[in-house]
Coordinates of C-alpha atoms in Angstrom, one line a residue:
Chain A
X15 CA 0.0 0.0 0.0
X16 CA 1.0 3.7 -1.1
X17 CA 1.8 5.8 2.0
X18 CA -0.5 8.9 2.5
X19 CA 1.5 11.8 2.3
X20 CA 0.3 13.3 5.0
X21 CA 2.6 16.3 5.7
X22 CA 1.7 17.6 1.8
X23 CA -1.9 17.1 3.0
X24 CA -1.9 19.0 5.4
X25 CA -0.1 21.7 3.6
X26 CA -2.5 21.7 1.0
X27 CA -5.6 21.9 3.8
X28 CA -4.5 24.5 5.9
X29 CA -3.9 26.6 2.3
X30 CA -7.6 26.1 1.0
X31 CA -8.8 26.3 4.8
X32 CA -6.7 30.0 5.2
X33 CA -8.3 31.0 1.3
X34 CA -12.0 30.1 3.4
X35 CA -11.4 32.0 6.5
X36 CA -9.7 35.0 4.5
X37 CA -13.2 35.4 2.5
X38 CA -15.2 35.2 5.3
X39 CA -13.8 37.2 7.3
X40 CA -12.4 40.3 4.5
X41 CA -13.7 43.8 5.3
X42 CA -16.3 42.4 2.3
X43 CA -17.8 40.2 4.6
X44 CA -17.0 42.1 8.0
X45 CA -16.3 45.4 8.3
X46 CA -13.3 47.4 8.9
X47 CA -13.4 48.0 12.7
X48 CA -10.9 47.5 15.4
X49 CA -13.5 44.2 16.2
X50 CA -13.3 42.5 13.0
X51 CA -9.4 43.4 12.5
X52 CA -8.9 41.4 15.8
X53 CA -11.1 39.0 14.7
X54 CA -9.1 38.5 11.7
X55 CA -5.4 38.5 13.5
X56 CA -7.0 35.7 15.8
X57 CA -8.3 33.7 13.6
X58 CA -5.8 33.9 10.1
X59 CA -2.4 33.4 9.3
X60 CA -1.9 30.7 12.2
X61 CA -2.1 27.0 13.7
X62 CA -2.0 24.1 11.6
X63 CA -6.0 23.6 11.1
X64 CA -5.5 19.9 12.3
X65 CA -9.7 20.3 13.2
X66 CA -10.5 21.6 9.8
X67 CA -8.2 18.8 8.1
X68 CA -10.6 16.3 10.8
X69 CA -13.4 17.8 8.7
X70 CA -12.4 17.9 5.6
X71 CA -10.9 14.1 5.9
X72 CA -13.7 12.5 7.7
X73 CA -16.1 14.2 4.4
X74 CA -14.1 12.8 2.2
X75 CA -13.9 9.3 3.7
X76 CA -17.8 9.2 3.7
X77 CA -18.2 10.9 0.2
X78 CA -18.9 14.5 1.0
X79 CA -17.2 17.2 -1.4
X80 CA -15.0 19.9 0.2
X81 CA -17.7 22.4 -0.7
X82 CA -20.0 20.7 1.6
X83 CA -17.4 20.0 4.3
X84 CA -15.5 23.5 4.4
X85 CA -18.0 25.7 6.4
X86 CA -18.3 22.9 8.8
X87 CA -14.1 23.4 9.1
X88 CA -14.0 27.3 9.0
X89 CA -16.7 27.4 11.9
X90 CA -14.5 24.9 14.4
X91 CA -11.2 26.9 13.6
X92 CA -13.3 30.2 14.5
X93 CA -14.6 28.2 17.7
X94 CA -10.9 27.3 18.2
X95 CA -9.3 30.3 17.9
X96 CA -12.0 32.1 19.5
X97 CA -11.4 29.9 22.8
X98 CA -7.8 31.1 22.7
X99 CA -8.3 34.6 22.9
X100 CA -10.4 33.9 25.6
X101 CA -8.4 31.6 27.3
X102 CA -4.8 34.1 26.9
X103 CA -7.1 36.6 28.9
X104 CA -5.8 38.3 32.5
X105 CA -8.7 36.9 34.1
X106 CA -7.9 33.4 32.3
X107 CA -4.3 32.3 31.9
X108 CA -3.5 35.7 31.1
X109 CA -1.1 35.3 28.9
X110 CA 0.8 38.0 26.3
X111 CA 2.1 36.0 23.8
X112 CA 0.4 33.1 21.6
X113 CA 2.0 31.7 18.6
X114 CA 5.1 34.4 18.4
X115 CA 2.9 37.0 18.5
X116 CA 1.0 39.5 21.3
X117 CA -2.4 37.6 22.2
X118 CA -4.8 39.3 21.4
X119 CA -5.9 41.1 24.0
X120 CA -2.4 42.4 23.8
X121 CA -2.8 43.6 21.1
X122 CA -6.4 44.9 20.5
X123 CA -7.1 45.9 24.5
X124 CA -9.2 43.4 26.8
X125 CA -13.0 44.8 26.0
X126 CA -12.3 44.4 22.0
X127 CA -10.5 40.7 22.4
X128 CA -13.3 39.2 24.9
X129 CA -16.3 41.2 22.0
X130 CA -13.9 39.4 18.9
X131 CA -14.3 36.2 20.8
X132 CA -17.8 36.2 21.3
X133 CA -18.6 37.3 17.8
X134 CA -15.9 34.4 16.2
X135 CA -18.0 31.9 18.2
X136 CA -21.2 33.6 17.0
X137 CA -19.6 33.8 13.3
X138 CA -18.5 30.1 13.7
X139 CA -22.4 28.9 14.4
X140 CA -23.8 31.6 11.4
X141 CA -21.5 30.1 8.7
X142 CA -21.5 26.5 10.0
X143 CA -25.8 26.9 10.7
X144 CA -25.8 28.6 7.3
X145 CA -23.8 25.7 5.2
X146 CA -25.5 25.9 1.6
X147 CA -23.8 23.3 0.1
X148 CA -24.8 20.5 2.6
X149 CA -28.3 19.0 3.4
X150 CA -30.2 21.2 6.3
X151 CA -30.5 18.4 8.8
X152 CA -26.3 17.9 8.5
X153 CA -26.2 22.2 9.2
X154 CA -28.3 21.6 12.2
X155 CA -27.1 18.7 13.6
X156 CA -23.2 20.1 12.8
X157 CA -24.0 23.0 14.4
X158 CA -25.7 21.4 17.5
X159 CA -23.3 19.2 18.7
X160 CA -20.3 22.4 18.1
X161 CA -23.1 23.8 20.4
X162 CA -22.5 20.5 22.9
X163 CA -18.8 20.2 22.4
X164 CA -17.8 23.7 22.9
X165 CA -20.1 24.3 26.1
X166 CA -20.3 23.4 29.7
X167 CA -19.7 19.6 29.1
X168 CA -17.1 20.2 26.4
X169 CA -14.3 22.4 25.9
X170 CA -15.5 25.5 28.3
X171 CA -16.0 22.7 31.4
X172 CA -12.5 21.3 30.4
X173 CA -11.4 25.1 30.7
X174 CA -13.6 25.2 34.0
X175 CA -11.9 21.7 35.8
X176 CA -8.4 23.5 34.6
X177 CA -8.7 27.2 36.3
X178 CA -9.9 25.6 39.3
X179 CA -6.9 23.5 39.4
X180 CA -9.3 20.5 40.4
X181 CA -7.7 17.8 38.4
X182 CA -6.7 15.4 41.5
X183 CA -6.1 12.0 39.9
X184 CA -4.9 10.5 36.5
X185 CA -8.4 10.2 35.9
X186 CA -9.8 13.1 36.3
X187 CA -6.8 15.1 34.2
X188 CA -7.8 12.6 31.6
X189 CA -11.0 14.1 31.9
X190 CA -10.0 17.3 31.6
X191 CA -8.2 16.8 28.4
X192 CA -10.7 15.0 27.2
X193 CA -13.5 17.9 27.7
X194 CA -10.6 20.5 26.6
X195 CA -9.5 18.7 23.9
X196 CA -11.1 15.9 22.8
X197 CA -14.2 17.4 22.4
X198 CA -13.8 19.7 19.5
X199 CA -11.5 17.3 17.7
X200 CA -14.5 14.7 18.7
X201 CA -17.0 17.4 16.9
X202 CA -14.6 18.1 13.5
X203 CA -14.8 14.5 12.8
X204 CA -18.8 14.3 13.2
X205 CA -18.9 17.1 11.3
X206 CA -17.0 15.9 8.4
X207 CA -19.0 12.8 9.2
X208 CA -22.5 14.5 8.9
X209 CA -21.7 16.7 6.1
X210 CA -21.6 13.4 4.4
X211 CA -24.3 11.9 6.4
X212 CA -27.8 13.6 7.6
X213 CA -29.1 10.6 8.9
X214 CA -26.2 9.2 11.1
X215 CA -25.3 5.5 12.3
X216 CA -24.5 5.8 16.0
X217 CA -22.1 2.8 15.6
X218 CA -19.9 5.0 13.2
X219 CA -20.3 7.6 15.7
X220 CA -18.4 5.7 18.2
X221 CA -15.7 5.0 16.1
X222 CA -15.2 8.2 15.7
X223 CA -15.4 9.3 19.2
X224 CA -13.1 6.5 20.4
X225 CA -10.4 7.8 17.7
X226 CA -11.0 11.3 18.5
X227 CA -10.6 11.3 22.3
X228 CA -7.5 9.2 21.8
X229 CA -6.3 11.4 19.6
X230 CA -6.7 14.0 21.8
X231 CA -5.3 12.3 24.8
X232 CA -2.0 11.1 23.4
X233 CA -1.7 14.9 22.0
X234 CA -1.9 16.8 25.5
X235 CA 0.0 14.4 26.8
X236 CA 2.7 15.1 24.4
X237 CA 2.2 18.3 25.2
X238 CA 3.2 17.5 28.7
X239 CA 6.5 15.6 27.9
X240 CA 7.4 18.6 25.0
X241 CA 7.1 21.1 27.9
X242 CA 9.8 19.2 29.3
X243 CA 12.2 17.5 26.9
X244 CA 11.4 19.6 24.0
X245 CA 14.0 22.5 21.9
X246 CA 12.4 25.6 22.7
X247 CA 12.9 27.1 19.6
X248 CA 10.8 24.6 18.6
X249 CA 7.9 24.5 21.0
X250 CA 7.4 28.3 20.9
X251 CA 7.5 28.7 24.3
X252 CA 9.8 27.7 27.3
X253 CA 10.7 24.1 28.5
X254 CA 9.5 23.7 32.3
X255 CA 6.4 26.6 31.7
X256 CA 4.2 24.3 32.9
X257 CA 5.5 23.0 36.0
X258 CA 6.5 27.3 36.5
X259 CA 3.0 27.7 36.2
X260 CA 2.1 25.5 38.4
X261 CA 0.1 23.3 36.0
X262 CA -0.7 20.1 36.9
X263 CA -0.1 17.6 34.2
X264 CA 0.2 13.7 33.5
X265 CA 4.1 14.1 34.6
X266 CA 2.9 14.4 38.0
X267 CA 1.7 10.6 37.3
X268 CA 4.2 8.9 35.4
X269 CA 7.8 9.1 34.4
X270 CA 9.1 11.1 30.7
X271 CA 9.5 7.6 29.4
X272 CA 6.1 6.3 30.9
X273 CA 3.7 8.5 29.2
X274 CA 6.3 8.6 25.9
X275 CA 4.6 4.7 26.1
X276 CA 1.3 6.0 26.8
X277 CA 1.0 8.1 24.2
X278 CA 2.6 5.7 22.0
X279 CA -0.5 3.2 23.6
X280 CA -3.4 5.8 22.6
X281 CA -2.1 6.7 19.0
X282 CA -2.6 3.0 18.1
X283 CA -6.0 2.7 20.0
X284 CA -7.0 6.2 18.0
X285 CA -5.7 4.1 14.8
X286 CA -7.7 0.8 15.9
X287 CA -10.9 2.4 16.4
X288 CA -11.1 3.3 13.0
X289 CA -8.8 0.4 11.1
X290 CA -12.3 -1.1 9.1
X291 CA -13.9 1.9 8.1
X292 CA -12.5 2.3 4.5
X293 CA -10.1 4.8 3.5
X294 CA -9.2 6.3 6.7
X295 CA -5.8 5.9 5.6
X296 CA -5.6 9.6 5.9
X297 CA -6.4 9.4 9.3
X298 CA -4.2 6.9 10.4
X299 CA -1.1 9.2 9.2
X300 CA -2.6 11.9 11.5
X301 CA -2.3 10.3 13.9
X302 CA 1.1 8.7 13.4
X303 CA 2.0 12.2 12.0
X304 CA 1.2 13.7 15.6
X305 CA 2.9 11.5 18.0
X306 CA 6.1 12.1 15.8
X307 CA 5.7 15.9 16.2
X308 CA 8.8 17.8 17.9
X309 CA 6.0 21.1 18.6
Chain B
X7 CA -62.2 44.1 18.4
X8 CA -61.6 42.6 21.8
X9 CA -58.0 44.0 23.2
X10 CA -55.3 41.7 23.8
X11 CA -54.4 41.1 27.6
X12 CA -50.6 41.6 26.9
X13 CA -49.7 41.9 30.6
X14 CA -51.2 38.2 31.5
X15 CA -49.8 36.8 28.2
X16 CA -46.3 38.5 29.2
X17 CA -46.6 36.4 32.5
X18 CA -47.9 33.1 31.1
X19 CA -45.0 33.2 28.8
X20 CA -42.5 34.3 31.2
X21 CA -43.8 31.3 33.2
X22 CA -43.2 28.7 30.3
X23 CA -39.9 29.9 29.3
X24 CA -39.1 29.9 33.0
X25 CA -40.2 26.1 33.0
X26 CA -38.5 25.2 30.0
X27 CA -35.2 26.9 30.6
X28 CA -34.8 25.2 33.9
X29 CA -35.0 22.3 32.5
X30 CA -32.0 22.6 29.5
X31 CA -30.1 24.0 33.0
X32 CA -30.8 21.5 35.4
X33 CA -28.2 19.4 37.2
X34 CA -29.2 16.9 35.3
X35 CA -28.7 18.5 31.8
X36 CA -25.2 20.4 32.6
X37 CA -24.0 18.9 36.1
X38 CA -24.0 21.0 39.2
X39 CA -19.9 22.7 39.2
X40 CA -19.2 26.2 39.5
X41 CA -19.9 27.3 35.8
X42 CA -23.0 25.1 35.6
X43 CA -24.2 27.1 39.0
X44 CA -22.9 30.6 37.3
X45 CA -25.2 29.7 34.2
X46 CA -28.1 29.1 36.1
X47 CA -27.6 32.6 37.8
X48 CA -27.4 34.4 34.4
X49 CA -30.5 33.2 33.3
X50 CA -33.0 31.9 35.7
X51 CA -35.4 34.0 37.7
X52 CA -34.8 37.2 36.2
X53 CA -36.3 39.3 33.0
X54 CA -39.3 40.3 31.2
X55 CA -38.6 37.6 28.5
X56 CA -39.6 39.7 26.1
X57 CA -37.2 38.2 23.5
X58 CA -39.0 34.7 23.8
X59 CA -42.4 36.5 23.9
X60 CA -41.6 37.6 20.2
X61 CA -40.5 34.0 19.2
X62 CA -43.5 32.2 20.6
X63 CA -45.9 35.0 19.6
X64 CA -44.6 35.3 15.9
X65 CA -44.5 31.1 15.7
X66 CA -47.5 31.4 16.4
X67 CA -49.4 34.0 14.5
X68 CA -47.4 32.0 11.4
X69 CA -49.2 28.7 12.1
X70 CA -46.0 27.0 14.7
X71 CA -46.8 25.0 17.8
X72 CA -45.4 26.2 21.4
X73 CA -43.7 23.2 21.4
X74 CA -42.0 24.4 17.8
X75 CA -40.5 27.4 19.2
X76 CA -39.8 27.0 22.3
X77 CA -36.0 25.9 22.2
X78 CA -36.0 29.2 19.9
X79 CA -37.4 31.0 22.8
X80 CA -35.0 29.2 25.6
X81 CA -31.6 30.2 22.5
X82 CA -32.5 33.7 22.1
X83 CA -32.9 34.2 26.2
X84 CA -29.5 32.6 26.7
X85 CA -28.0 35.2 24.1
X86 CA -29.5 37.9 25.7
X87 CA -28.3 36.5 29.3
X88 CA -24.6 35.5 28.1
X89 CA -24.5 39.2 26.6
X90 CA -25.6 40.7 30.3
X91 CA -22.9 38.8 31.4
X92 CA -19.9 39.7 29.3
X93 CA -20.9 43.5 29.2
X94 CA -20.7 43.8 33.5
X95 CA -17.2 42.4 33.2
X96 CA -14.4 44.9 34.5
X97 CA -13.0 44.9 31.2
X98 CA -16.5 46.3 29.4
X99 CA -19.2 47.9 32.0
X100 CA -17.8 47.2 34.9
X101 CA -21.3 46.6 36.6
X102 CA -21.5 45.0 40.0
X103 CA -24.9 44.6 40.1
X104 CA -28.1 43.6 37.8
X105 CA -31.3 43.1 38.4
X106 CA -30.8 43.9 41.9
X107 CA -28.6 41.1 43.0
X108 CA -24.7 40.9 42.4
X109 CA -23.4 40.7 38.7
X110 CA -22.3 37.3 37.8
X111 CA -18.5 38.2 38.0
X112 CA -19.6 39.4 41.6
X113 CA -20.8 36.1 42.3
X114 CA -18.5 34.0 40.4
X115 CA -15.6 35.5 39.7
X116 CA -14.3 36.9 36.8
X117 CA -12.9 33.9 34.9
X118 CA -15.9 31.6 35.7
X119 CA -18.1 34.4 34.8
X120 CA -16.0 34.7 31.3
X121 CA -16.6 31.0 30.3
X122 CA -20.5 31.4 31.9
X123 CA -20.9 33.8 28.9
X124 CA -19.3 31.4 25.9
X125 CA -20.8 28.7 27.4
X126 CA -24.6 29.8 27.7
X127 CA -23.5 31.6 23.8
X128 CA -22.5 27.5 22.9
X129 CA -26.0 26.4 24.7
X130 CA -27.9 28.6 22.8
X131 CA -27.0 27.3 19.5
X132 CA -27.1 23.8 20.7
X133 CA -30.6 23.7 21.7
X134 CA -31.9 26.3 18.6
X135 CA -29.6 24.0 16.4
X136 CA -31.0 21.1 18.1
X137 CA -34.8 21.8 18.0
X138 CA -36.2 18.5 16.9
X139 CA -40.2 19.9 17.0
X140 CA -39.5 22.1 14.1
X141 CA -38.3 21.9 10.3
X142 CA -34.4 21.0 9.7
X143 CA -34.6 23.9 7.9
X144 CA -36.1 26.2 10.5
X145 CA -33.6 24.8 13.1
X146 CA -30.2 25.8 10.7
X147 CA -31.4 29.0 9.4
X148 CA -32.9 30.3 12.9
X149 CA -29.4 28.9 14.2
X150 CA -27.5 31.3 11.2
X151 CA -29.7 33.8 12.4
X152 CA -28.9 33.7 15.7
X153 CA -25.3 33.7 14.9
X154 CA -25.5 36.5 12.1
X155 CA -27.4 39.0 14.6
X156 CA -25.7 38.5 17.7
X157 CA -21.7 38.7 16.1
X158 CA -19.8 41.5 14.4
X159 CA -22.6 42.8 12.2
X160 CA -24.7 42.4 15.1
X161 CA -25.2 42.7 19.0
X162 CA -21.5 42.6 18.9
X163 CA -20.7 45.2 16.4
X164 CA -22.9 47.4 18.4
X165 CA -21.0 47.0 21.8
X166 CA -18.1 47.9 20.6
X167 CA -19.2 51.0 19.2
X168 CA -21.2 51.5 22.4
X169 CA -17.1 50.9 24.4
X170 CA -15.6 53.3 21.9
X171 CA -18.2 55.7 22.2
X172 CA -18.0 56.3 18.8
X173 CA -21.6 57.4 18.3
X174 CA -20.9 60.7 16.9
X175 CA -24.3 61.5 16.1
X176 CA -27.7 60.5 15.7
X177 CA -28.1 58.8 13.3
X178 CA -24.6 56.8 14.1
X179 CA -26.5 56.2 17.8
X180 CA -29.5 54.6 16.3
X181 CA -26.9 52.3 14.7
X182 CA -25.3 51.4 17.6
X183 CA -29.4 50.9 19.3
X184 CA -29.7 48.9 16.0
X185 CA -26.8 46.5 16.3
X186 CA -27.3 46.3 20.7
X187 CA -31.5 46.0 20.9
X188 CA -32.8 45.5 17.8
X189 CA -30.6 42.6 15.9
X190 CA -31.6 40.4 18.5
X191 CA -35.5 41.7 18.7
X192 CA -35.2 41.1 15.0
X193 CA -33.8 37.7 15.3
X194 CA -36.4 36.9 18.2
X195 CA -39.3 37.4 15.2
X196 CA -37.4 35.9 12.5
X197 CA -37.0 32.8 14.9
X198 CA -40.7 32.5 15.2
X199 CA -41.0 32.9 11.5
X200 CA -38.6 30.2 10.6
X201 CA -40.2 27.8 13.2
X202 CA -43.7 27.6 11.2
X203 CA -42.0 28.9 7.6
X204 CA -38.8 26.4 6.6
X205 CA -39.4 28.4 3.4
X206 CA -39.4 32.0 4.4
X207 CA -40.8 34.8 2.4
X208 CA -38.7 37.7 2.3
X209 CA -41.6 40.1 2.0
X210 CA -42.3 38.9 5.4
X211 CA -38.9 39.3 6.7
X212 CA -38.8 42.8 5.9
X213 CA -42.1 43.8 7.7
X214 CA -40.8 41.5 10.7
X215 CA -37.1 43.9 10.7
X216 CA -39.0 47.0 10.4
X217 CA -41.4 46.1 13.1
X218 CA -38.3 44.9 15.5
X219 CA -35.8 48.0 14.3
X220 CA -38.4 50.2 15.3
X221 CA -39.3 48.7 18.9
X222 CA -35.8 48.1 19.4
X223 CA -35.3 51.9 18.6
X224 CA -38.0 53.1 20.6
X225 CA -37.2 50.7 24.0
X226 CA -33.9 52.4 23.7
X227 CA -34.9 56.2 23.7
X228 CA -37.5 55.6 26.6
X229 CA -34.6 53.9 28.1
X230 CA -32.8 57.3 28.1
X231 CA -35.5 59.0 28.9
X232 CA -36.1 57.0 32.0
X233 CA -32.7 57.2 33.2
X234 CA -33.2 61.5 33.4
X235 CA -36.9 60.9 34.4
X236 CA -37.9 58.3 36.1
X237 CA -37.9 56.4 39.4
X238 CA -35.2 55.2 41.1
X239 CA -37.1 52.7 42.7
X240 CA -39.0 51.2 40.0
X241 CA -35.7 51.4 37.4
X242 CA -33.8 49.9 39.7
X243 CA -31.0 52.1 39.2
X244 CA -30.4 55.6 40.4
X245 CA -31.5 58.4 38.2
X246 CA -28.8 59.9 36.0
X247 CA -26.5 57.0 35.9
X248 CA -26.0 57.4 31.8
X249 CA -24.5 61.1 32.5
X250 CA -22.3 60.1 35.0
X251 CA -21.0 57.2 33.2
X252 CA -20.8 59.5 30.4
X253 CA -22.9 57.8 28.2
X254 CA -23.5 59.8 24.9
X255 CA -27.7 59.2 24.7
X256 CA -30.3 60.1 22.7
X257 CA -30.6 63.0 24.8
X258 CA -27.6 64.6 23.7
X259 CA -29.8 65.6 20.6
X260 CA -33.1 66.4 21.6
X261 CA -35.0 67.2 24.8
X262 CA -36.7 64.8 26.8
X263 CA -40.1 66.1 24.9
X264 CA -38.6 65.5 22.1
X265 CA -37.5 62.0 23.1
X266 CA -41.0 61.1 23.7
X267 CA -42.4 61.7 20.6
X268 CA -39.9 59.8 19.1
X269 CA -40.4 57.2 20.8
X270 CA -44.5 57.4 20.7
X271 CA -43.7 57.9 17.1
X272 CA -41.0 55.2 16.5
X273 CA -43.6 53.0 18.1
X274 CA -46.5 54.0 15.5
X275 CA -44.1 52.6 12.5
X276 CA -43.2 49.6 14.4
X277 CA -47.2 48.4 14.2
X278 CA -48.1 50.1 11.1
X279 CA -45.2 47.6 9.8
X280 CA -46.9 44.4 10.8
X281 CA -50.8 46.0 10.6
X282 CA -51.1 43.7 7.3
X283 CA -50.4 40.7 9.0
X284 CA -53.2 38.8 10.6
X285 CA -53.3 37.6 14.3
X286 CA -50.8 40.2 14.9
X287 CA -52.7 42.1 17.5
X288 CA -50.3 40.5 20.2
X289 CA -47.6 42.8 18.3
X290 CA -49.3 45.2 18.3
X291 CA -50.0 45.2 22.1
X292 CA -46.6 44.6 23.1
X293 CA -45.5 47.7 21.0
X294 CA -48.2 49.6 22.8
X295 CA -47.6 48.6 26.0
X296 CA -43.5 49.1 25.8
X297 CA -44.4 52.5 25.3
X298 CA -46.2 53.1 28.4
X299 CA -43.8 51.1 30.7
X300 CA -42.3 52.9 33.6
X301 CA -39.1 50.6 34.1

């Protein structure tokens, strides 16, 4: 079998993704303000649209078009990038830097970065709701379960558990990344999935689930080893900022080489999850891709 | 013609939203943490509901069942609450108190209160998006709706012109009212449109805006009007507060007479907008009886 070539792949995604985004969010579409220029410079130009790639993959597989599948990937890069500028926030992590750059609040002053957040998450429903190209009842249910999987048992209840610091076991940080994580990559795959699919099998749904919040898993706990062991000039940011910041991670469970093996462990349960639905070749280099990364 | 009992209709509804938006906010349906608690406070017990009255009123005189509209009805609250939220932050309004009790932040903190706002936004979309009793296509396109009205060209848009205080003069006021009051009023009857009209006519659409742009308009100037004139103890805030926050009103143009009319007069072209349509005396009486309102 032909290896996917999965690093042109994703070239080529995040390049059609970026021509997306830039369209819907030009002075056209938005305006000219201070609010949609920090709307733009949160959302374009950055990140390496691994959810819109989810999207546009998991279409593909089921025999979607990109013109069907690419709202459904601009609105969970918007939902993404709008829970960064929230997140870097003084009242949040408050943090001044994000991807080489000033965050945005840096940048465009607190009141304007928490109103270009809300209206990215707001833009992110109106163009995945409003999704012309696929069937109505894939536009609702896509935008429902962003709804779900962004909200106070997804991503925002991840962000919750982590602020509060209230990760006290293996499991529960598990949890945590699973909510903070796992739950939007969980959503770009049912998306792709039900672009393809208005009336889903709940038994496909599972795969994806399983192969999504494994995914998601062995990447944050990457994350925790990089934040260690990794080149700094590689990671963006220094080694050791999360044990500065207190942060409690899965190295407070396990050894380096420990959860190198149980990463290792939840890339190939990811991979078996999905091994028998047909041509998900794609997403088996993902996620081989990913545990390979060095940032 | 018999008239319409507006102020028991007001209650009854405020009653059923009451009931239904406990329920999408029990423990049950988002757990019982911090943010889940903080959600509840932003939305529960509190407001005339007039946002959901529009939705279940409009549904209705289009032919929809309660049942139809109602997750409209519980979305568009939850906008309006999450917005509440966001705009007492420090970093916007500053506002310690609503309503009479302590502002969410107050209660919650700042960062809980943050994520209580995107996740009640996320909520919103999941339930409109997720209205099994209505039409596919009346769940996306109120969902797009929702999301079109309360972003950038929007509710959002409007706040930041409201934080920049860029309204330089009237007519760029009555923008900003526009985008804060009246995109969301407007999206409230479109809501109700969609729920009973998958196919909507946009002849219909245009009365609906005009109605909504004018009562949006005119609840803004009385607004003003009652912040120089009224009672402290039935506004709930102390007289004057606009001028001393140095909030640029519509009283920077006209006197309060003046203000009056305009309002009275706004009020006329909202219901001569929707006179055509039939069964739309309940419009008509909410119009009507906005304009006499003392708080």
């Amino acid at each position: 079998m032909k290896s996917f070539d999965i690093v042109s792949a994703l070239k080529n995604n995040s390049e059609y993704i970026e021509s997306f985004l830039s369209d819907i969010l030009s002075c056209e579409a938005i305006g000219d303000g201070d609010l949609a220029d920090a709307m733009r410079y949160a959302v374009l130009g950055g990140g390496k649209r691994i959810r819109a790639f989810l999207v546009m993959e998991t279409g593909r597989i089921f025999g979607a078009t990109p013109e069907m599948c690419v709202p459904f990937a601009a609105g969970i890069e918007m939902i993404h990038a709008y829970s960064l500028v929230h997140d870097d926030l003084p009242a949040m992590d408050n943090d001044d830097m994000r991807r080489g750059k000033p965050s945005c609040h840096k940048a465009f002053g607190e009141a304007t970065a928490l109103l270009a957040g809300d209206a990215l998450l707001s833009l992110a429903f109106e163009v995945t709701a409003g999704n012309k190209n696929a069937d109505p009842r894939s536009a609702a249910l896509t935008a429902a379960e962003y709804g779900r999987l962004s909200g106070v048992l997804g991503m925002a209840g991840g962000q919750e558990i982590d602020l509060g610091g209230n990760a006290g076991s293996y499991d529960e940080l598990c949890r945590m990344y699973n909510l903070k994580t796992g739950a939007l990559i969980c959503a770009s795959l049912f998306a792709g999935y039900f672009a393809a699919s208005p009336v889903p099998d709940q038994k496909i749904i599972e795969k994806l689930k399983t192969y999504g919040l494994m995914l998601g898993l062995a990447f944050q706990i990457q994350d925790d080893v990089l934040d260690v062991c990794g080149d700094e000039a590689v990671i963006g940011k220094p080694v050791g900022s999360d044990s500065k910041n207190d942060k409690h991670t899965s190295l407070a469970y396990m050894s380096v080489d420990e959860a190198i093996h149980e990463y290792e462990v939840l890339t190939d349960k990811a991979i078996d999850a999905i091994s028998d639905i047909p041509g998900s070749e794609s997403l088996t280099a993902l996620a081989l891709h990913l545990c390979k990364r060095n940032n």
